[in-house]
Amino acid sequence: MHACCSEATQLQQQQRLQQRLQQQLLQQLQQQLQQQLQQQQQQQVLQQLLQQEKQLLLHLSVTEKKNETMISLINRKKRKRQKDRGKRRQRQRQRETKRDRDRDKERQRETETKRDRDRDKERQRQRQRETETETKRDRDRDKKKQRVTETETEKNRQMEI
């Protein structure tokens, strides 16, 4: 019985040793699984973060392009407004220049018309003076003739007497 007990004890010890080894292996496997699970989770989080970063970069790129397009549009509109403003100013200057030219022409016409009127008035005065002079000459001649005639008539009467 002693050998049997010792065999049983030995078997029990082997079983306990085997259980301890199995438990240690189980613990190691659990730790490995736990580490792998943590690594997988970390990898997934990292993948998600990378995906989010890609999406953000894409969004930023799209937004930046939109902004550039808007800036380009705004600058184009500014240039067009400046160009239109320049054209309006140029047309305004042209209108003012034309108005000034027309005003100068009108003044010149008025000046010429006044000069012509003054010239006509002067000619009319000259003709009137000439007419008056001729009329005076004619009257003087007529008076002289009349005097001569009167003088002759008086002489003739004197001679008759």
mmCIF file of C-alpha atoms in Angstrom:
data_model
loop_
_atom_site.group_PDB
_atom_site.id
_atom_site.type_symbol
_atom_site.label_atom_id
_atom_site.label_comp_id
_atom_site.label_asym_id
_atom_site.label_seq_id
_atom_site.Cartn_x
_atom_site.Cartn_y
_atom_site.Cartn_z
ATOM 1 C CA MET A 1 0.000 0.000 0.000
ATOM 2 C CA HIS A 2 2.894 2.244 0.533
ATOM 3 C CA ALA A 3 3.857 2.072 -3.079
ATOM 4 C CA CYS A 4 0.317 2.688 -4.063
ATOM 5 C CA CYS A 5 0.111 5.776 -1.874
ATOM 6 C CA SER A 6 3.305 7.057 -3.152
ATOM 7 C CA GLU A 7 2.142 6.473 -6.686
ATOM 8 C CA ALA A 8 -1.136 8.233 -5.899
ATOM 9 C CA THR A 9 0.741 11.108 -4.328
ATOM 10 C CA GLN A 10 3.041 11.225 -7.274
ATOM 11 C CA LEU A 11 0.064 11.211 -9.620
ATOM 12 C CA GLN A 12 -1.572 13.943 -7.615
ATOM 13 C CA GLN A 13 1.600 15.981 -7.718
ATOM 14 C CA GLN A 14 1.845 15.460 -11.470
ATOM 15 C CA GLN A 15 -1.782 16.429 -11.882
ATOM 16 C CA ARG A 16 -1.254 19.559 -9.763
ATOM 17 C CA LEU A 17 1.870 20.384 -11.700
ATOM 18 C CA GLN A 18 0.040 19.786 -14.935
ATOM 19 C CA GLN A 19 -2.872 21.949 -13.749
ATOM 20 C CA ARG A 20 -0.435 24.687 -12.759
ATOM 21 C CA LEU A 21 1.277 24.461 -16.142
ATOM 22 C CA GLN A 22 -2.078 24.485 -17.906
ATOM 23 C CA GLN A 23 -3.159 27.432 -15.795
ATOM 24 C CA GLN A 24 0.077 29.281 -16.584
ATOM 25 C CA LEU A 25 -0.342 28.488 -20.276
ATOM 26 C CA LEU A 26 -3.947 29.616 -20.105
ATOM 27 C CA GLN A 27 -2.894 32.848 -18.400
ATOM 28 C CA GLN A 28 -0.160 33.419 -20.990
ATOM 29 C CA LEU A 29 -2.635 32.769 -23.804
ATOM 30 C CA GLN A 30 -5.153 35.106 -22.196
ATOM 31 C CA GLN A 31 -2.461 37.784 -21.850
ATOM 32 C CA GLN A 32 -1.402 37.286 -25.472
ATOM 33 C CA LEU A 33 -5.026 37.423 -26.596
ATOM 34 C CA GLN A 34 -5.563 40.530 -24.474
ATOM 35 C CA GLN A 35 -2.447 42.160 -25.989
ATOM 36 C CA GLN A 36 -3.531 41.202 -29.510
ATOM 37 C CA LEU A 37 -7.011 42.569 -28.852
ATOM 38 C CA GLN A 38 -5.518 45.825 -27.542
ATOM 39 C CA GLN A 39 -3.222 46.035 -30.564
ATOM 40 C CA GLN A 40 -6.161 45.390 -32.903
ATOM 41 C CA GLN A 41 -8.221 48.038 -31.146
ATOM 42 C CA GLN A 42 -5.321 50.473 -31.296
ATOM 43 C CA GLN A 43 -4.857 49.641 -34.964
ATOM 44 C CA GLN A 44 -8.552 50.231 -35.617
ATOM 45 C CA VAL A 45 -8.460 53.562 -33.764
ATOM 46 C CA LEU A 46 -5.345 54.485 -35.705
ATOM 47 C CA GLN A 47 -7.059 53.516 -38.978
ATOM 48 C CA GLN A 48 -10.120 55.570 -38.027
ATOM 49 C CA LEU A 49 -7.914 58.535 -37.164
ATOM 50 C CA LEU A 50 -6.057 58.196 -40.455
ATOM 51 C CA GLN A 51 -9.380 58.013 -42.330
ATOM 52 C CA GLN A 52 -10.657 61.095 -40.498
ATOM 53 C CA GLU A 53 -7.422 62.911 -41.306
ATOM 54 C CA LYS A 54 -7.802 62.005 -45.006
ATOM 55 C CA GLN A 55 -11.394 63.256 -44.979
ATOM 56 C CA LEU A 56 -10.359 66.480 -43.253
ATOM 57 C CA LEU A 57 -7.519 67.020 -45.721
ATOM 58 C CA LEU A 58 -9.894 66.371 -48.611
ATOM 59 C CA HIS A 59 -12.441 68.749 -47.095
ATOM 60 C CA LEU A 60 -9.713 71.366 -46.569
ATOM 61 C CA SER A 61 -8.534 70.922 -50.134
ATOM 62 C CA VAL A 62 -12.067 71.310 -51.489
ATOM 63 C CA THR A 63 -12.683 74.322 -49.228
ATOM 64 C CA GLU A 64 -9.380 75.868 -50.299
ATOM 65 C CA LYS A 65 -10.274 75.409 -53.966
ATOM 66 C CA LYS A 66 -13.699 76.939 -53.338
ATOM 67 C CA ASN A 67 -12.039 79.859 -51.569
ATOM 68 C CA GLU A 68 -9.577 80.324 -54.425
ATOM 69 C CA THR A 69 -12.481 80.226 -56.885
ATOM 70 C CA MET A 70 -14.409 82.780 -54.821
ATOM 71 C CA ILE A 71 -11.349 85.018 -54.530
ATOM 72 C CA SER A 72 -10.821 84.713 -58.273
ATOM 73 C CA LEU A 73 -14.482 85.595 -58.896
ATOM 74 C CA ILE A 74 -14.309 88.529 -56.499
ATOM 75 C CA ASN A 75 -11.104 89.808 -58.121
ATOM 76 C CA ARG A 76 -12.644 89.384 -61.588
ATOM 77 C CA LYS A 77 -15.710 91.352 -60.460
ATOM 78 C CA LYS A 78 -13.455 94.041 -58.944
ATOM 79 C CA ARG A 79 -11.487 94.348 -62.194
ATOM 80 C CA LYS A 80 -14.729 94.513 -64.192
ATOM 81 C CA ARG A 81 -16.125 97.211 -61.883
ATOM 82 C CA GLN A 82 -12.873 99.174 -62.176
ATOM 83 C CA LYS A 83 -12.935 98.771 -65.950
ATOM 84 C CA ASP A 84 -16.601 99.840 -66.104
ATOM 85 C CA ARG A 85 -15.866 102.774 -63.801
ATOM 86 C CA GLY A 86 -12.964 103.757 -66.068
ATOM 87 C CA LYS A 87 -15.214 103.536 -69.123
ATOM 88 C CA ARG A 88 -17.902 105.634 -67.405
ATOM 89 C CA ARG A 89 -15.306 108.253 -66.444
ATOM 90 C CA GLN A 90 -13.940 108.255 -69.984
ATOM 91 C CA ARG A 91 -17.458 108.681 -71.437
ATOM 92 C CA GLN A 92 -18.111 111.460 -68.913
ATOM 93 C CA ARG A 93 -14.863 113.202 -69.953
ATOM 94 C CA GLN A 94 -15.829 112.781 -73.614
ATOM 95 C CA ARG A 95 -19.282 114.274 -72.913
ATOM 96 C CA GLU A 96 -17.675 117.174 -71.050
ATOM 97 C CA THR A 97 -15.163 117.712 -73.855
ATOM 98 C CA LYS A 98 -17.957 117.639 -76.450
ATOM 99 C CA ARG A 99 -20.041 120.013 -74.327
ATOM 100 C CA ASP A 100 -17.042 122.365 -74.017
ATOM 101 C CA ARG A 101 -16.408 122.172 -77.775
ATOM 102 C CA ASP A 102 -20.093 122.797 -78.510
ATOM 103 C CA ARG A 103 -20.096 125.717 -76.056
ATOM 104 C CA ASP A 104 -16.958 127.154 -77.699
ATOM 105 C CA LYS A 105 -18.529 126.745 -81.159
ATOM 106 C CA GLU A 106 -21.703 128.442 -79.926
ATOM 107 C CA ARG A 107 -19.660 131.318 -78.470
ATOM 108 C CA GLN A 108 -17.748 131.584 -81.731
ATOM 109 C CA ARG A 109 -21.028 131.638 -83.701
ATOM 110 C CA GLU A 110 -22.409 134.269 -81.344
ATOM 111 C CA THR A 111 -19.223 136.305 -81.715
ATOM 112 C CA GLU A 112 -19.350 135.990 -85.514
ATOM 113 C CA THR A 113 -23.071 136.838 -85.537
ATOM 114 C CA LYS A 114 -22.434 139.887 -83.343
ATOM 115 C CA ARG A 115 -19.505 140.930 -85.546
ATOM 116 C CA ASP A 116 -21.696 140.485 -88.644
ATOM 117 C CA ARG A 117 -24.500 142.501 -87.016
ATOM 118 C CA ASP A 118 -22.042 145.215 -85.967
ATOM 119 C CA ARG A 119 -20.570 145.252 -89.479
ATOM 120 C CA ASP A 120 -24.077 145.439 -90.983
ATOM 121 C CA LYS A 121 -25.003 148.265 -88.606
ATOM 122 C CA GLU A 122 -21.801 150.102 -89.476
ATOM 123 C CA ARG A 123 -22.500 149.677 -93.223
ATOM 124 C CA GLN A 124 -26.064 150.846 -92.665
ATOM 125 C CA ARG A 125 -24.788 153.887 -90.747
ATOM 126 C CA GLN A 126 -22.236 154.536 -93.492
ATOM 127 C CA ARG A 127 -24.956 154.322 -96.154
ATOM 128 C CA GLN A 128 -27.174 156.545 -94.066
ATOM 129 C CA ARG A 129 -24.313 159.084 -93.706
ATOM 130 C CA GLU A 130 -23.659 158.863 -97.405
ATOM 131 C CA THR A 131 -27.366 159.266 -98.102
ATOM 132 C CA GLU A 132 -27.562 162.199 -95.694
ATOM 133 C CA THR A 133 -24.451 163.716 -97.268
ATOM 134 C CA GLU A 134 -25.928 163.269 -100.753
ATOM 135 C CA THR A 135 -29.248 164.624 -99.590
ATOM 136 C CA LYS A 136 -27.499 167.624 -98.001
ATOM 137 C CA ARG A 137 -25.446 168.139 -101.148
ATOM 138 C CA ASP A 138 -28.592 167.896 -103.223
ATOM 139 C CA ARG A 139 -30.372 170.382 -100.955
ATOM 140 C CA ASP A 140 -27.364 172.688 -100.982
ATOM 141 C CA ARG A 141 -27.240 172.446 -104.785
ATOM 142 C CA ASP A 142 -30.950 173.037 -104.978
ATOM 143 C CA LYS A 143 -30.640 176.016 -102.647
ATOM 144 C CA LYS A 144 -27.748 177.351 -104.661
ATOM 145 C CA LYS A 145 -29.711 176.886 -107.862
ATOM 146 C CA GLN A 146 -32.664 178.515 -106.255
ATOM 147 C CA ARG A 147 -30.501 181.447 -105.142
ATOM 148 C CA VAL A 148 -28.953 181.671 -108.531
ATOM 149 C CA THR A 149 -32.411 181.527 -110.032
ATOM 150 C CA GLU A 150 -33.651 184.135 -107.568
ATOM 151 C CA THR A 151 -30.634 186.257 -108.222
ATOM 152 C CA GLU A 152 -31.187 185.988 -111.968
ATOM 153 C CA THR A 153 -34.839 186.656 -111.526
ATOM 154 C CA GLU A 154 -34.000 189.708 -109.440
ATOM 155 C CA LYS A 155 -31.468 190.852 -112.000
ATOM 156 C CA ASN A 156 -33.984 190.378 -114.732
ATOM 157 C CA ARG A 157 -36.532 192.347 -112.842
ATOM 158 C CA GLN A 158 -34.017 195.005 -112.170
ATOM 159 C CA MET A 159 -33.219 195.153 -115.761
ATOM 160 C CA GLU A 160 -36.791 195.402 -116.695
ATOM 161 C CA ILE A 161 -37.238 198.262 -114.472
#
